[in-house]
Amino acid sequence: MKFLIINSGSSSIKYQVIEMETETVLAVGLVERIGEEVGRLKSTFFPGTKAEAESVIEQPIPDHSSGMRLVIAGLTDKDKGVIGDTSEILAIGHRVVHGGEDFHSSTMITKEVMDAIQRNIPLAPLHNSANLDGIRVAMEIFPKVPQVAVFDTAFHQTMPPHAFMYALPYSLYEKDRVRRYGFHGTSHRFVAGECAFLLNKPLAECNLITIHLGNGCSMTAIENGRSVDTSLGMTPLEGLVMGTRSGDLDPAVHLFLQQNKGWDLETIDALLNKESGLKGLCGLNDMRDIHKAIESGDARAALALDVQTYRNRKYIGAYMAVLGRIDGIVFTAGIGENDAIVRAKSLKGLEAFGVRLDSAKNSQRCLGARCISSQDSTVQVFVIPTNEELAIAREVAGVVRG
Ligand code: ADP
């Protein structure tokens, strides 16, 4: 049973083909620069007994439809391909960024579902319209194959109003749907499920804090398996300090910048999303580069690390207060999975709350899921690799099976 997983961006399509019986990735690839003079498709095929093969194609790719057709041509290629023909794809999963309040779970795509994704475009203008492009193209190429939408926001739809409401005039919620939605839901849900497995407890009985630290960063408080609060907000800008995004700041900073620098709102929005966070503080947004800079005495890089990990610690403390009892804290994504220093600094001072790291286990480099807390820690701490595509594929399997 093979599934195709698609993450369609405004000028890109990421894809994977997954064999579901064994949860094996058969092919992974990225179409980039759609609509530019020269587009690019890079694919890696894992065709079982044949040797792993890589393929790079550079040619004009005018739109998503031609990009997708190029992907299919590669997948069905006689030499390198991993499927005989398109009929081997039994279901397609689409990552959709914003489901607004319409979607509490993954869902089979129908005309009504597409209309609802369209209605939510104002909440995520670039992402949702690109996701819709991907859906339309896949429906055109695979008209008979079930297609499932998996929303970044859906897992957080269980947040209670006291967590999702902003303290703004209520009409802005009623009329314009201004509220916290949260993102990275597929990742938080996936690592929560893996953590419950490691704790040997049903997810519905687990209280967890899941911390996704990649380019984008977010933290979620999970009570009895359900998201009850999360740090990203109406857009993916709020909360933790990210690679290039500021996270929390006084909303009056906007007004100050407008009045004192004469910047318009688009300029300020770009500044907060693309020039802030770690990059804003020290000029570097990759944590590996930041560590190298710290080693060579860069004080700004050290400050950036301090600001990010202090914010992490503040949120962990807040979510401990939200949850009361905690079974596990989980670190995931690029930084969370690989960076022992960030993990240790984020948990510094939490010993009084029963959180104790085993520094040898924390420093060990290892790819799999693992516990890094000491025997006497009352809260277990885990590193659990996230796998968004597999998480989407499992969601698709759930929806297709009904
Ligand atoms: P995305 O949010 O784009 O999916 P990832 O989860 O892959 O990103 O995280 C990417 C970030 O992870 C990089 O920018 C880098 O800061 C960080 N990262 C990746 N590998 C390491 C590593 N070995 N040590 C520290 N940080 C790392």
XYZ file of C-alpha atoms and ligand atoms in Angstrom:
429
model
C 0.000 0.000 0.000
C 1.825 3.117 -1.255
C 0.889 6.689 -0.293
C 2.081 9.925 -1.872
C 2.599 12.779 0.594
C 2.629 16.311 -0.785
C 3.649 19.601 0.806
C 2.976 22.267 -1.766
C 4.514 25.743 -1.333
C 4.108 28.869 -3.443
C 7.023 27.933 -5.744
C 7.849 24.424 -4.547
C 6.472 20.908 -4.054
C 8.006 18.555 -1.465
C 6.973 14.951 -1.799
C 7.521 11.466 -0.402
C 6.253 8.047 -1.435
C 5.801 5.781 1.575
C 5.128 2.033 1.636
C 2.663 1.870 4.516
C 2.900 -1.806 5.533
C 6.500 -1.283 6.607
C 6.423 2.537 6.857
C 9.366 2.628 4.435
C 10.203 5.721 2.385
C 10.510 4.738 -1.302
C 11.189 8.184 -2.734
C 11.703 11.699 -1.494
C 12.070 14.866 -3.513
C 11.684 18.577 -3.950
C 10.535 20.635 -6.928
C 11.838 24.186 -6.578
C 11.699 27.501 -8.436
C 8.347 26.816 -10.071
C 7.527 29.726 -12.387
C 11.146 30.936 -12.552
C 13.355 30.802 -15.641
C 14.902 27.464 -14.635
C 13.178 25.128 -12.211
C 14.741 22.155 -10.428
C 13.559 18.726 -9.323
C 15.771 16.737 -7.007
C 14.625 13.219 -6.180
C 16.147 10.353 -4.267
C 14.764 6.895 -4.915
C 15.116 3.904 -2.583
C 14.011 1.114 -4.894
C 14.415 -1.889 -2.574
C 16.956 -4.246 -4.040
C 18.350 -1.716 -6.541
C 20.950 0.801 -5.347
C 19.709 4.130 -4.001
C 19.544 6.614 -6.888
C 19.582 10.359 -7.047
C 18.243 12.434 -9.907
C 18.432 16.166 -10.572
C 16.511 17.773 -13.418
C 16.890 21.444 -14.281
C 14.453 22.888 -16.800
C 11.653 25.477 -16.891
C 8.782 24.326 -14.642
C 6.065 26.885 -15.403
C 3.472 25.750 -12.857
C 2.595 23.209 -10.148
C 0.924 20.939 -12.688
C 4.089 20.538 -14.775
C 6.118 20.131 -11.575
C 3.881 17.311 -10.397
C 3.977 15.604 -13.804
C 7.775 15.703 -13.694
C 7.667 14.054 -10.259
C 5.382 11.304 -11.591
C 7.659 10.749 -14.612
C 10.567 10.187 -12.191
C 8.591 7.877 -9.912
C 7.561 5.681 -12.851
C 10.957 5.789 -14.603
C 11.912 2.306 -15.859
C 15.424 2.370 -14.360
C 15.228 4.422 -11.192
C 11.495 4.613 -10.479
C 9.800 3.045 -7.466
C 6.318 2.463 -8.906
C 5.195 0.768 -12.112
C 2.425 3.273 -12.764
C 0.261 5.788 -10.955
C -2.381 3.169 -10.060
C 0.006 1.913 -7.348
C -0.591 5.111 -5.353
C -3.590 4.253 -3.185
C -3.977 7.550 -1.324
C -2.533 11.048 -1.261
C -1.924 13.168 1.827
C -1.662 16.952 1.613
C -0.140 19.118 4.294
C -2.429 22.128 4.733
C -1.211 24.916 6.972
C -4.389 26.587 8.190
C -7.653 24.830 8.909
C -8.974 27.719 11.025
C -11.847 26.568 13.234
C -13.248 24.379 10.453
C -11.021 21.354 10.944
C -10.392 19.467 14.177
C -8.849 16.486 12.442
C -7.543 15.261 9.103
C -10.250 14.880 6.515
C -11.057 13.428 3.090
C -10.886 16.248 0.537
C -14.217 17.156 -1.066
C -15.468 20.291 -2.812
C -16.728 21.566 0.603
C -13.331 20.948 2.202
C -11.605 22.859 -0.607
C -14.059 25.729 -0.129
C -13.261 25.802 3.591
C -9.493 25.835 2.909
C -10.168 28.688 0.497
C -12.186 30.546 3.186
C -9.194 30.271 5.517
C -6.804 31.899 3.010
C -6.952 35.272 4.851
C -5.488 33.516 7.925
C -2.479 32.150 5.960
C -2.480 33.867 2.559
C 0.707 32.393 1.070
C 0.469 28.922 2.541
C -3.183 27.992 2.065
C -3.378 29.126 -1.547
C -0.190 27.161 -2.364
C -1.610 24.109 -0.556
C -4.779 24.430 -2.649
C -2.701 24.550 -5.850
C -1.120 21.234 -4.831
C -4.525 19.678 -4.121
C -6.015 20.817 -7.447
C -3.059 19.436 -9.420
C -3.097 16.094 -7.583
C -6.852 15.781 -8.172
C -6.324 16.452 -11.856
C -3.576 13.811 -12.155
C -5.129 11.257 -9.745
C -8.883 11.805 -10.150
C -9.886 8.474 -8.588
C -7.420 8.348 -5.685
C -8.613 9.387 -2.190
C -6.971 12.650 -1.124
C -6.695 13.661 2.508
C -5.952 17.084 4.007
C -3.803 17.072 7.154
C -3.849 20.438 8.921
C -1.020 22.035 10.930
C -3.636 23.644 13.157
C -6.040 20.723 13.739
C -4.305 19.162 16.780
C -4.624 22.469 18.653
C -8.372 22.803 18.106
C -8.867 21.195 21.536
C -7.488 24.324 23.256
C -10.068 25.822 25.628
C -11.235 29.424 25.038
C -9.213 30.759 27.974
C -6.072 29.588 26.132
C -6.998 30.500 22.559
C -8.644 33.902 23.090
C -6.621 37.096 22.819
C -7.754 39.854 25.181
C -9.049 41.991 22.325
C -12.595 43.259 21.658
C -14.707 40.088 21.367
C -16.115 41.160 17.985
C -12.666 40.664 16.424
C -12.992 36.979 17.303
C -16.638 36.698 16.286
C -16.386 38.574 13.000
C -12.764 38.156 11.951
C -11.710 34.955 13.759
C -8.749 36.652 15.429
C -7.518 34.083 18.014
C -4.664 31.681 18.730
C -4.663 28.665 16.393
C -1.174 27.194 16.844
C 0.895 25.319 14.231
C 3.313 22.356 13.955
C 0.326 20.299 15.164
C 1.268 17.229 13.134
C 4.727 17.207 14.714
C 3.491 17.774 18.285
C 0.910 15.021 17.896
C 3.438 12.607 16.389
C 6.068 13.009 19.128
C 3.363 12.912 21.813
C 2.254 9.515 20.483
C 5.844 8.239 20.399
C 6.412 9.562 23.940
C 3.306 7.772 25.256
C 4.722 4.580 23.744
C 8.056 5.125 25.546
C 6.215 5.899 28.794
C 4.192 2.713 28.275
C 0.979 4.620 28.948
C -2.048 5.412 26.767
C -1.640 8.871 25.187
C -5.063 9.791 26.615
C -3.526 9.541 30.107
C -0.315 11.488 29.376
C 0.453 15.069 30.364
C 3.349 16.289 28.220
C 5.244 19.386 27.183
C 6.409 18.955 23.570
C 9.078 21.357 22.308
C 9.623 21.655 18.537
C 12.854 23.593 17.899
C 13.710 23.848 14.197
C 13.796 26.932 11.998
C 10.312 27.518 13.350
C 9.905 26.828 17.070
C 6.880 26.057 19.196
C 5.909 24.466 22.489
C 2.673 22.685 23.365
C 1.054 21.789 26.682
C -0.693 18.431 26.265
C -3.193 17.305 28.901
C -4.496 13.742 28.705
C -3.267 13.543 25.109
C -4.955 16.785 23.976
C -3.357 20.138 23.164
C -4.508 22.663 25.795
C -2.110 25.487 24.953
C 0.571 26.223 22.380
C 3.029 29.026 21.772
C 2.400 29.881 18.097
C -0.607 32.112 17.659
C -2.929 33.317 14.940
C 0.150 33.228 12.691
C 3.448 31.366 13.154
C 5.143 34.439 14.681
C 4.221 34.324 18.373
C 5.987 32.597 21.238
C 9.519 31.207 21.205
C 12.584 32.810 19.609
C 12.979 31.218 16.144
C 15.617 31.204 13.386
C 14.412 34.452 11.817
C 11.122 35.130 13.669
C 10.933 37.251 16.800
C 8.378 35.302 18.826
C 6.730 37.296 21.639
C 7.159 41.048 21.752
C 5.199 44.062 22.899
C 2.642 44.775 20.137
C 3.348 48.484 20.602
C 6.779 47.935 19.007
C 4.914 48.101 15.656
C 3.634 51.587 16.398
C 7.017 52.732 17.671
C 8.749 51.542 14.493
C 6.113 53.125 12.299
C 6.213 56.468 14.090
C 9.952 56.696 14.709
C 11.391 54.972 11.640
C 8.585 55.674 9.158
C 8.333 51.977 8.252
C 5.088 50.685 6.800
C 3.366 47.534 8.077
C 4.707 45.303 5.268
C 8.272 46.334 6.125
C 7.689 45.657 9.823
C 6.035 42.305 9.074
C 9.010 41.244 6.936
C 11.395 42.426 9.686
C 9.635 40.343 12.355
C 9.350 37.214 10.189
C 12.599 37.238 8.213
C 15.170 39.432 9.976
C 14.514 38.815 13.654
C 14.910 35.861 16.055
C 18.416 34.375 16.258
C 19.356 36.073 12.986
C 18.272 39.474 14.258
C 20.236 39.088 17.463
C 23.527 37.835 16.017
C 23.318 37.668 12.219
C 23.188 33.849 12.180
C 20.080 31.696 12.122
C 21.582 28.200 12.066
C 22.309 26.961 15.589
C 25.405 25.078 14.403
C 26.916 28.352 13.161
C 25.948 30.053 16.411
C 27.897 27.487 18.466
C 30.948 27.919 16.217
C 30.716 31.706 16.614
C 30.430 31.361 20.415
C 33.558 29.178 20.433
C 35.435 31.941 18.644
C 34.322 34.503 21.215
C 31.274 36.103 19.535
C 29.334 37.738 22.400
C 26.227 38.418 20.267
C 25.982 34.746 19.327
C 26.165 33.868 23.031
C 23.420 36.405 23.703
C 21.211 34.885 20.969
C 21.602 31.437 22.537
C 20.777 32.869 25.974
C 17.701 34.726 24.750
C 16.337 31.658 22.968
C 16.939 29.194 25.801
C 15.679 31.626 28.468
C 12.416 32.015 26.509
C 12.182 28.222 26.253
C 12.598 27.937 30.023
C 9.945 30.596 30.676
C 7.434 28.727 28.510
C 8.274 25.362 30.086
C 7.600 26.932 33.502
C 4.318 28.402 32.268
C 3.162 25.074 30.840
C 4.157 23.249 34.034
C 1.796 25.623 35.827
C -0.891 24.961 33.178
C -0.606 21.175 33.498
C 0.217 20.657 37.181
C 1.306 17.053 36.728
C 3.758 16.213 33.947
C 4.808 12.796 32.661
C 7.289 13.918 30.052
C 9.058 16.778 28.326
C 9.939 16.079 24.680
C 12.511 17.853 22.502
C 12.190 17.480 18.737
C 13.129 18.973 15.288
C 16.566 20.122 14.045
C 17.748 21.892 17.205
C 15.694 19.886 19.698
C 16.981 16.550 18.372
C 20.637 17.525 17.957
C 21.601 20.257 20.365
C 22.519 19.095 23.888
C 23.547 22.618 24.930
C 20.180 24.140 24.002
C 18.369 21.325 25.835
C 20.482 21.739 28.980
C 20.147 25.545 29.017
C 16.384 25.333 28.398
C 15.956 23.079 31.458
C 18.426 24.920 33.704
C 16.969 25.752 37.110
C 14.013 23.383 36.733
C 15.564 20.833 39.152
C 13.362 22.335 41.881
C 10.358 21.156 39.820
C 11.665 17.598 39.540
C 13.357 17.933 36.131
C 16.877 16.464 36.179
C 18.926 15.796 33.068
C 21.489 13.006 32.870
C 24.285 15.000 31.256
C 25.983 11.936 29.742
C 22.727 10.760 28.125
C 21.961 14.316 26.990
C 25.356 14.662 25.283
C 25.269 11.273 23.586
C 24.852 11.594 19.816
C 22.277 9.121 18.652
C 19.588 9.249 16.001
C 16.729 7.431 17.684
C 14.179 8.338 20.360
C 15.673 8.265 23.842
C 15.253 9.290 27.472
C 17.844 11.862 28.661
C 16.694 12.460 32.241
C 18.344 10.916 35.297
C 16.868 8.072 37.362
C 15.772 10.463 40.128
C 14.008 12.912 37.768
C 10.275 12.939 38.548
C 9.608 14.241 35.035
C 11.124 12.141 32.254
C 12.805 14.100 29.463
C 12.989 12.675 25.940
C 14.542 13.414 22.581
C 12.162 12.117 19.912
C 12.841 12.683 16.194
C 9.839 14.147 14.444
C 8.773 12.801 11.059
C 6.111 15.009 9.538
C 5.668 12.987 6.362
C 5.205 9.725 8.241
C 2.839 11.483 10.637
C 0.810 12.732 7.651
C 0.868 9.241 6.090
C -0.465 7.698 9.331
C -3.226 10.316 9.419
C -4.095 9.464 5.801
C -4.248 5.770 6.683
C -6.627 6.571 9.555
C -8.962 8.620 7.327
C -8.910 6.157 4.409
C -9.699 3.220 6.709
C -12.502 5.288 8.240
P 12.432 23.201 9.703
O 11.812 23.979 10.823
O 12.777 24.035 8.508
O 11.760 21.897 9.391
P 14.505 21.637 10.995
O 13.625 21.005 12.003
O 15.183 20.752 10.007
O 13.863 22.853 10.250
O 15.636 22.439 11.806
C 16.599 23.179 11.124
C 17.501 23.845 12.138
O 18.007 22.856 13.029
C 18.753 24.449 11.509
O 18.545 25.763 11.103
C 19.728 24.394 12.651
O 19.613 25.583 13.422
C 19.273 23.256 13.498
N 20.172 22.099 13.457
C 20.244 21.116 12.542
N 21.228 20.218 12.854
C 21.767 20.668 14.018
C 22.829 20.197 14.868
N 23.501 19.093 14.594
N 23.090 20.911 15.979
C 22.410 22.035 16.274
N 21.410 22.523 15.516
C 21.101 21.859 14.408
